[in-house]
Amino acid sequence: MNAQIELANTIENDVENEYLLLTPGPLSTSKSVRRVMQRDWCTWDKEYNALVQEIRSRLVALATAKPEQYSAVLMQGSGSFSVEAVLGSAIPQNGKILIINNGAYGARMVQMARCLKIDVVELRYPEMQIPQLADIEKALEDDNITHVSCVHCETTTGLLNPIQAIGSIVKAKNKVWIVDAMSSFGGVPMDIAELEIDFLISSANKCIQGVPGFGFILAKREQLQACKGLACSVSLDLYDQWNTMEQHNGKWRFTSPTHVVRAFYQALLELEQEGGVTARYQRYFNNQKRLAAGMQALGFEMVLEQDAPQSPIITTFLYPNEADFSFQALYENLKQAGFVIYPGKVTDLNCFRIGNIGEIYLDDIERLLTAIEHYRI
């Protein structure tokens, strides 16, 4: 009983001592997004399924000015579940995929494809380097390649890959174009029809500012139809999930994360109220620019070079050249001040990451910089 009381007190204190998540997702959400999760929903209820259909429709409208070409599929689990659903459902047994890898999430796609026994060509680069278009053109001289995939925003470093230029090459060769836009969709303006993307993958807990629990795929309708019968998994069968939602008015095949779905709908409404993707991008852009300038003024060096395409999503900083610097000490100090940051993920580099997406504003960035300045004194 004492342990239960102690746990209850800890939870109550956590609510009172709320901190901001300066991470690439999960991220800090609005109070109104969290509030709508206080109601329970039935997965068979028409009201709930109508909500799912509205989300699917809004996602397509958010993605392109040509919504008739695309459809949305929601998939339980983290964003990686949706990536694996696409790889395991879209590529036939005689297919072959070129995966462009310049970070941890490109590497994860390679791992997935190999686990699924898919024939893979990996075009690998250092984490701070953007893919070279000439290399992609050369790789696509292999006529057996049927699909190409790339991560848009590599949150390993914050690098923004040139998906428009890559996509032009991919579609000129008549290949299926798969884009992991996990950390960019909803926060970076794009039209997936103009970019000729066949499958775009993202997640509820990124730039749309929902909470974790499902990912989603925006795909051309004819590409979804072509997935029929190809899946390597029952739970991650992309065609079956889509077809069920299409035929049964938003019904998921298996238990859906109902509270998360309702929170996501609220987050979509709040994105619209903010002024859409363009307005949200501008807020994120301003956050990132102030963060980068402030951290450099405090003596921190960015991992990416100045001419690198830095995303507005997350920024990676090198440890300062000080023998007594401790990331863990900085982390704990900032957590006490009301901020949570991320450890680094770059191979062979001592670094850490600070995200500025979510319910984060310039005032929050200023408070963070003040907290770091006080820690450094």
Short mmCIF file of C-alpha atoms in Angstrom, two decimals:
data_model
loop_
_atom_site.label_atom_id
_atom_site.label_comp_id
_atom_site.label_asym_id
_atom_site.label_seq_id
_atom_site.Cartn_x
_atom_site.Cartn_y
_atom_site.Cartn_z
CA MET A 1 0.00 0.00 0.00
CA ASN A 2 2.84 2.41 0.86
CA ALA A 3 4.44 1.69 -2.53
CA GLN A 4 1.14 2.49 -4.27
CA ILE A 5 0.82 5.78 -2.40
CA GLU A 6 4.42 6.67 -3.29
CA LEU A 7 3.78 5.91 -6.97
CA ALA A 8 0.59 8.01 -6.94
CA ASN A 9 2.49 10.92 -5.38
CA THR A 10 5.25 10.58 -7.99
CA ILE A 11 2.70 10.72 -10.83
CA GLU A 12 1.02 13.76 -9.26
CA ASN A 13 4.39 15.52 -8.93
CA ASP A 14 5.23 14.69 -12.54
CA VAL A 15 2.03 16.40 -13.69
CA GLU A 16 2.80 19.48 -11.58
CA ASN A 17 6.46 19.64 -12.65
CA GLU A 18 5.80 19.45 -16.38
CA TYR A 19 8.79 19.82 -18.69
CA LEU A 20 9.16 20.51 -22.41
CA LEU A 21 10.36 17.72 -24.67
CA LEU A 22 12.97 19.22 -26.99
CA THR A 23 13.12 16.03 -29.03
CA PRO A 24 12.08 14.91 -32.55
CA GLY A 25 9.06 13.03 -31.16
CA PRO A 26 7.46 12.20 -28.83
CA LEU A 27 7.21 15.94 -28.36
CA SER A 28 5.43 18.45 -26.19
CA THR A 29 1.75 18.64 -27.03
CA SER A 30 -0.89 21.24 -26.26
CA LYS A 31 -3.10 20.93 -23.20
CA SER A 32 -6.13 20.61 -25.47
CA VAL A 33 -4.58 17.62 -27.32
CA ARG A 34 -3.98 15.89 -24.00
CA ARG A 35 -7.41 16.85 -22.65
CA VAL A 36 -9.40 15.10 -25.40
CA MET A 37 -7.88 11.74 -24.39
CA GLN A 38 -9.95 11.73 -21.21
CA ARG A 39 -12.91 10.11 -22.99
CA ASP A 40 -13.08 6.43 -23.94
CA TRP A 41 -14.12 5.28 -27.42
CA CYS A 42 -15.49 2.07 -28.93
CA THR A 43 -13.68 0.88 -32.06
CA TRP A 44 -16.96 -0.36 -33.60
CA ASP A 45 -18.86 2.86 -33.00
CA LYS A 46 -19.94 4.81 -36.09
CA GLU A 47 -18.94 8.11 -34.50
CA TYR A 48 -15.40 6.87 -33.92
CA ASN A 49 -15.06 5.39 -37.41
CA ALA A 50 -16.36 8.64 -38.92
CA LEU A 51 -13.56 10.37 -37.01
CA VAL A 52 -11.02 8.01 -38.61
CA GLN A 53 -12.41 8.77 -42.07
CA GLU A 54 -12.19 12.50 -41.40
CA ILE A 55 -8.54 12.11 -40.35
CA ARG A 56 -7.76 10.14 -43.50
CA SER A 57 -9.39 12.78 -45.67
CA ARG A 58 -7.63 15.65 -43.90
CA LEU A 59 -4.24 13.96 -44.21
CA VAL A 60 -4.59 13.60 -47.97
CA ALA A 61 -5.75 17.21 -48.30
CA LEU A 62 -2.75 18.29 -46.20
CA ALA A 63 -0.39 16.37 -48.47
CA THR A 64 -1.43 17.46 -51.94
CA ALA A 65 -3.61 19.68 -54.10
CA LYS A 66 -4.53 16.53 -56.06
CA PRO A 67 -6.27 14.46 -53.36
CA GLU A 68 -8.07 12.20 -55.83
CA GLN A 69 -4.76 10.45 -56.61
CA TYR A 70 -3.94 9.46 -53.01
CA SER A 71 -5.35 7.66 -50.02
CA ALA A 72 -4.32 7.45 -46.36
CA VAL A 73 -3.75 4.31 -44.30
CA LEU A 74 -3.38 4.43 -40.52
CA MET A 75 -1.24 1.70 -38.92
CA GLN A 76 -0.89 0.81 -35.23
CA GLY A 77 2.54 1.18 -33.63
CA SER A 78 5.43 3.60 -33.98
CA GLY A 79 6.46 5.14 -37.28
CA SER A 80 8.91 2.30 -37.85
CA PHE A 81 5.96 -0.13 -37.97
CA SER A 82 4.57 1.86 -40.90
CA VAL A 83 7.95 1.89 -42.67
CA GLU A 84 8.17 -1.88 -42.33
CA ALA A 85 4.55 -2.24 -43.49
CA VAL A 86 5.41 -0.42 -46.73
CA LEU A 87 8.62 -2.36 -47.36
CA GLY A 88 6.95 -5.67 -46.56
CA SER A 89 3.81 -4.99 -48.60
CA ALA A 90 4.89 -3.00 -51.65
CA ILE A 91 7.86 -4.98 -52.96
CA PRO A 92 7.15 -8.26 -54.80
CA GLN A 93 9.35 -11.33 -54.43
CA ASN A 94 11.22 -10.50 -57.63
CA GLY A 95 11.54 -6.82 -56.64
CA LYS A 96 14.70 -4.99 -55.66
CA ILE A 97 15.06 -1.78 -53.66
CA LEU A 98 17.71 0.93 -53.64
CA ILE A 99 17.91 2.46 -50.15
CA ILE A 100 19.75 5.76 -49.74
CA ASN A 101 21.31 5.72 -46.29
CA ASN A 102 22.97 8.70 -44.62
CA GLY A 103 21.81 8.21 -41.05
CA ALA A 104 20.34 5.92 -38.42
CA TYR A 105 16.88 5.80 -40.01
CA GLY A 106 18.14 5.00 -43.49
CA ALA A 107 20.18 2.25 -41.84
CA ARG A 108 17.03 0.99 -40.10
CA MET A 109 15.28 0.67 -43.47
CA VAL A 110 18.19 -1.41 -44.76
CA GLN A 111 17.94 -3.64 -41.68
CA MET A 112 14.20 -4.08 -42.21
CA ALA A 113 14.54 -4.92 -45.89
CA ARG A 114 17.22 -7.51 -45.23
CA CYS A 115 15.20 -9.08 -42.43
CA LEU A 116 12.28 -9.32 -44.87
CA LYS A 117 14.60 -11.07 -47.38
CA ILE A 118 14.16 -8.25 -49.90
CA ASP A 119 16.93 -7.78 -52.46
CA VAL A 120 18.65 -4.54 -51.36
CA VAL A 121 21.16 -2.16 -52.90
CA GLU A 122 22.43 0.20 -50.20
CA LEU A 123 23.83 3.58 -51.24
CA ARG A 124 25.58 4.62 -48.06
CA TYR A 125 27.03 8.00 -47.07
CA PRO A 126 28.50 9.50 -43.90
CA GLU A 127 25.83 10.96 -41.62
CA MET A 128 26.80 14.56 -42.40
CA GLN A 129 26.76 14.18 -46.19
CA ILE A 130 23.83 14.62 -48.55
CA PRO A 131 23.35 11.94 -51.24
CA GLN A 132 25.06 12.57 -54.57
CA LEU A 133 22.65 12.61 -57.50
CA ALA A 134 25.25 11.15 -59.86
CA ASP A 135 25.59 8.13 -57.56
CA ILE A 136 21.83 7.57 -57.64
CA GLU A 137 21.73 7.80 -61.43
CA LYS A 138 24.54 5.29 -61.68
CA ALA A 139 22.89 2.89 -59.20
CA LEU A 140 19.67 3.03 -61.23
CA GLU A 141 21.46 1.69 -64.27
CA ASP A 142 20.57 -1.62 -62.64
CA ASP A 143 17.28 -2.34 -64.40
CA ASN A 144 16.34 -4.92 -61.74
CA ILE A 145 15.78 -2.16 -59.17
CA THR A 146 12.03 -1.60 -58.84
CA HIS A 147 11.80 0.67 -55.77
CA VAL A 148 13.86 3.49 -54.24
CA SER A 149 13.60 4.84 -50.70
CA CYS A 150 15.10 7.71 -48.74
CA VAL A 151 14.59 9.52 -45.43
CA HIS A 152 13.57 13.16 -45.89
CA CYS A 153 14.70 14.58 -42.55
CA GLU A 154 17.46 12.47 -40.98
CA THR A 155 17.09 13.28 -37.30
CA THR A 156 20.45 11.65 -36.65
CA THR A 157 21.92 15.04 -37.55
CA GLY A 158 19.02 17.26 -38.64
CA LEU A 159 20.02 16.97 -42.31
CA LEU A 160 17.26 17.58 -44.87
CA ASN A 161 17.74 15.35 -47.91
CA PRO A 162 16.87 16.72 -51.40
CA ILE A 163 13.85 14.53 -52.13
CA GLN A 164 12.67 16.67 -55.05
CA ALA A 165 15.93 16.22 -56.98
CA ILE A 166 16.20 12.55 -56.02
CA GLY A 167 12.57 11.92 -56.93
CA SER A 168 13.05 13.40 -60.40
CA ILE A 169 15.75 10.84 -61.10
CA VAL A 170 13.72 8.00 -59.58
CA LYS A 171 10.59 8.73 -61.59
CA ALA A 172 12.55 9.35 -64.82
CA LYS A 173 13.65 5.72 -64.42
CA ASN A 174 10.03 4.70 -63.72
CA LYS A 175 10.76 3.33 -60.24
CA VAL A 176 8.42 3.30 -57.23
CA TRP A 177 9.40 6.20 -54.94
CA ILE A 178 9.16 5.69 -51.14
CA VAL A 179 9.86 8.60 -48.79
CA ASP A 180 10.21 8.36 -45.02
CA ALA A 181 8.92 11.81 -44.04
CA MET A 182 8.55 10.81 -40.41
CA SER A 183 9.95 14.00 -38.94
CA SER A 184 9.06 16.45 -41.70
CA PHE A 185 5.47 15.88 -42.83
CA GLY A 186 3.23 18.57 -41.38
CA GLY A 187 6.21 20.79 -40.56
CA VAL A 188 7.88 21.26 -43.95
CA PRO A 189 5.74 22.39 -46.91
CA MET A 190 5.45 19.80 -49.69
CA ASP A 191 3.00 18.51 -52.29
CA ILE A 192 3.49 14.78 -52.68
CA ALA A 193 1.86 14.72 -56.13
CA GLU A 194 4.27 17.38 -57.39
CA LEU A 195 7.13 15.40 -55.83
CA GLU A 196 5.78 12.24 -57.54
CA ILE A 197 5.95 10.29 -54.28
CA ASP A 198 4.29 6.88 -54.41
CA PHE A 199 4.43 6.12 -50.67
CA LEU A 200 5.02 8.72 -47.95
CA ILE A 201 5.34 7.55 -44.34
CA SER A 202 4.96 9.61 -41.16
CA SER A 203 3.76 9.34 -37.58
CA ALA A 204 1.16 10.83 -35.24
CA ASN A 205 3.72 12.15 -32.75
CA LYS A 206 5.82 14.35 -35.02
CA CYS A 207 5.08 17.70 -36.70
CA ILE A 208 1.31 17.34 -36.54
CA GLN A 209 1.89 17.33 -32.76
CA GLY A 210 -0.17 14.35 -31.68
CA VAL A 211 0.91 11.62 -29.26
CA PRO A 212 2.60 8.25 -29.99
CA GLY A 213 0.50 5.25 -30.98
CA PHE A 214 0.16 5.04 -34.75
CA GLY A 215 1.85 5.92 -38.01
CA PHE A 216 0.31 6.62 -41.37
CA ILE A 217 1.03 6.08 -45.04
CA LEU A 218 -0.08 8.40 -47.83
CA ALA A 219 0.05 6.47 -51.09
CA LYS A 220 -1.16 6.56 -54.66
CA ARG A 221 -4.30 4.51 -54.98
CA GLU A 222 -2.96 2.36 -57.81
CA GLN A 223 0.15 1.57 -55.75
CA LEU A 224 -2.01 0.44 -52.83
CA GLN A 225 -4.01 -1.78 -55.18
CA ALA A 226 -0.75 -3.28 -56.44
CA CYS A 227 0.15 -4.34 -52.88
CA LYS A 228 -2.67 -6.91 -52.77
CA GLY A 229 -1.35 -10.33 -51.80
CA LEU A 230 2.29 -9.24 -51.39
CA ALA A 231 2.56 -8.72 -47.62
CA CYS A 232 5.08 -10.69 -45.57
CA SER A 233 3.08 -10.07 -42.38
CA VAL A 234 -0.51 -10.29 -41.20
CA SER A 235 -0.40 -7.36 -38.77
CA LEU A 236 1.59 -5.14 -41.16
CA ASP A 237 -0.35 -5.97 -44.33
CA LEU A 238 -0.69 -2.51 -45.85
CA TYR A 239 -3.21 -3.48 -48.53
CA ASP A 240 -5.48 -5.34 -46.10
CA GLN A 241 -5.38 -2.45 -43.62
CA TRP A 242 -6.24 0.06 -46.36
CA ASN A 243 -8.92 -2.09 -47.97
CA THR A 244 -10.64 -2.67 -44.62
CA MET A 245 -10.71 1.07 -43.92
CA GLU A 246 -12.04 1.71 -47.42
CA GLN A 247 -14.74 -0.96 -47.34
CA HIS A 248 -15.84 -0.54 -43.72
CA ASN A 249 -15.91 3.26 -43.33
CA GLY A 250 -12.76 3.73 -41.27
CA LYS A 251 -12.73 0.43 -39.37
CA TRP A 252 -9.29 -0.82 -38.35
CA ARG A 253 -8.64 -4.57 -38.73
CA PHE A 254 -7.37 -4.93 -35.16
CA THR A 255 -7.72 -2.85 -31.98
CA SER A 256 -6.83 0.75 -32.71
CA PRO A 257 -5.30 3.30 -30.28
CA THR A 258 -8.59 5.15 -29.83
CA HIS A 259 -7.41 7.87 -27.45
CA VAL A 260 -4.40 8.58 -29.64
CA VAL A 261 -6.61 8.82 -32.72
CA ARG A 262 -8.87 11.38 -31.02
CA ALA A 263 -5.84 13.38 -29.89
CA PHE A 264 -4.49 13.35 -33.44
CA TYR A 265 -7.74 14.77 -34.78
CA GLN A 266 -7.48 17.61 -32.27
CA ALA A 267 -3.87 18.18 -33.34
CA LEU A 268 -4.97 18.40 -37.00
CA LEU A 269 -7.53 21.05 -36.06
CA GLU A 270 -4.86 23.01 -34.19
CA LEU A 271 -2.49 22.82 -37.16
CA GLU A 272 -5.23 24.35 -39.29
CA GLN A 273 -5.88 27.05 -36.67
CA GLU A 274 -2.18 27.94 -36.61
CA GLY A 275 -2.29 28.67 -40.34
CA GLY A 276 -1.39 25.30 -41.81
CA VAL A 277 1.96 23.78 -42.65
CA THR A 278 3.47 27.04 -43.92
CA ALA A 279 2.84 28.83 -40.62
CA ARG A 280 4.06 25.89 -38.57
CA TYR A 281 7.20 25.63 -40.69
CA GLN A 282 7.91 29.32 -40.05
CA ARG A 283 7.59 28.81 -36.27
CA TYR A 284 9.90 25.81 -36.36
CA PHE A 285 12.33 27.69 -38.64
CA ASN A 286 12.46 30.65 -36.26
CA ASN A 287 12.95 28.33 -33.29
CA GLN A 288 15.85 26.55 -34.97
CA LYS A 289 17.61 29.71 -36.12
CA ARG A 290 17.45 31.25 -32.64
CA LEU A 291 18.57 27.99 -31.04
CA ALA A 292 21.56 27.64 -33.39
CA ALA A 293 22.67 31.25 -32.94
CA GLY A 294 22.26 31.12 -29.18
CA MET A 295 24.12 27.83 -28.76
CA GLN A 296 27.00 29.03 -30.92
CA ALA A 297 27.22 32.19 -28.82
CA LEU A 298 27.55 29.92 -25.78
CA GLY A 299 30.48 28.10 -27.40
CA PHE A 300 28.74 25.03 -28.86
CA GLU A 301 29.61 23.92 -32.38
CA MET A 302 27.02 22.48 -34.75
CA VAL A 303 27.75 19.09 -36.34
CA LEU A 304 26.50 20.13 -39.79
CA GLU A 305 28.52 22.58 -41.86
CA GLN A 306 27.02 26.01 -42.55
CA ASP A 307 26.21 25.15 -46.18
CA ALA A 308 24.51 21.85 -45.28
CA PRO A 309 20.70 21.72 -45.65
CA GLN A 310 19.80 21.99 -41.96
CA SER A 311 16.20 21.09 -41.23
CA PRO A 312 14.03 23.18 -38.89
CA ILE A 313 13.28 20.01 -36.91
CA ILE A 314 16.33 19.21 -34.79
CA THR A 315 19.93 20.41 -34.43
CA THR A 316 22.96 18.38 -33.40
CA PHE A 317 25.79 19.93 -31.37
CA LEU A 318 29.28 18.65 -30.58
CA TYR A 319 30.37 18.27 -26.98
CA PRO A 320 32.49 21.30 -26.00
CA ASN A 321 36.23 20.69 -25.90
CA GLU A 322 36.32 20.49 -22.11
CA ALA A 323 37.66 17.53 -20.16
CA ASP A 324 35.01 17.81 -17.45
CA PHE A 325 31.97 18.16 -19.74
CA SER A 326 29.26 15.63 -18.97
CA PHE A 327 26.18 15.29 -21.17
CA GLN A 328 24.38 13.49 -18.37
CA ALA A 329 25.04 16.37 -15.98
CA LEU A 330 23.78 18.86 -18.56
CA TYR A 331 20.73 16.68 -19.21
CA GLU A 332 19.81 16.42 -15.53
CA ASN A 333 20.37 20.13 -14.96
CA LEU A 334 18.13 21.08 -17.90
CA LYS A 335 15.48 18.60 -16.82
CA GLN A 336 15.33 20.32 -13.43
CA ALA A 337 14.95 23.61 -15.31
CA GLY A 338 12.03 22.20 -17.30
CA PHE A 339 13.61 20.89 -20.52
CA VAL A 340 14.46 17.43 -21.86
CA ILE A 341 17.02 17.11 -24.67
CA TYR A 342 18.31 14.11 -26.65
CA PRO A 343 21.64 12.26 -26.66
CA GLY A 344 23.57 12.10 -29.93
CA LYS A 345 23.29 9.36 -32.54
CA VAL A 346 26.16 10.12 -34.92
CA THR A 347 28.75 7.36 -35.27
CA ASP A 348 32.10 8.19 -33.64
CA LEU A 349 31.09 11.71 -32.60
CA ASN A 350 30.41 12.95 -29.09
CA CYS A 351 27.31 15.04 -29.61
CA PHE A 352 23.78 15.75 -28.41
CA ARG A 353 20.59 16.91 -30.09
CA ILE A 354 18.00 19.58 -29.37
CA GLY A 355 14.65 19.55 -31.15
CA ASN A 356 12.35 22.52 -31.51
CA ILE A 357 9.17 20.99 -32.90
CA GLY A 358 5.99 20.48 -30.92
CA GLU A 359 4.31 23.06 -28.73
CA ILE A 360 7.54 25.10 -28.56
CA TYR A 361 7.86 28.85 -29.14
CA LEU A 362 10.64 31.44 -29.22
CA ASP A 363 10.09 32.28 -25.55
CA ASP A 364 10.79 28.63 -24.73
CA ILE A 365 14.02 28.69 -26.75
CA GLU A 366 15.12 31.85 -24.91
CA ARG A 367 14.44 30.20 -21.55
CA LEU A 368 16.40 27.12 -22.65
CA LEU A 369 19.39 29.23 -23.70
CA THR A 370 19.31 31.05 -20.37
CA ALA A 371 19.27 27.70 -18.53
CA ILE A 372 22.26 26.44 -20.54
CA GLU A 373 24.12 29.71 -19.96
CA HIS A 374 23.58 29.40 -16.19
CA TYR A 375 24.76 25.78 -16.29
CA ARG A 376 27.93 26.80 -18.14
CA ILE A 377 28.86 29.52 -15.62
#
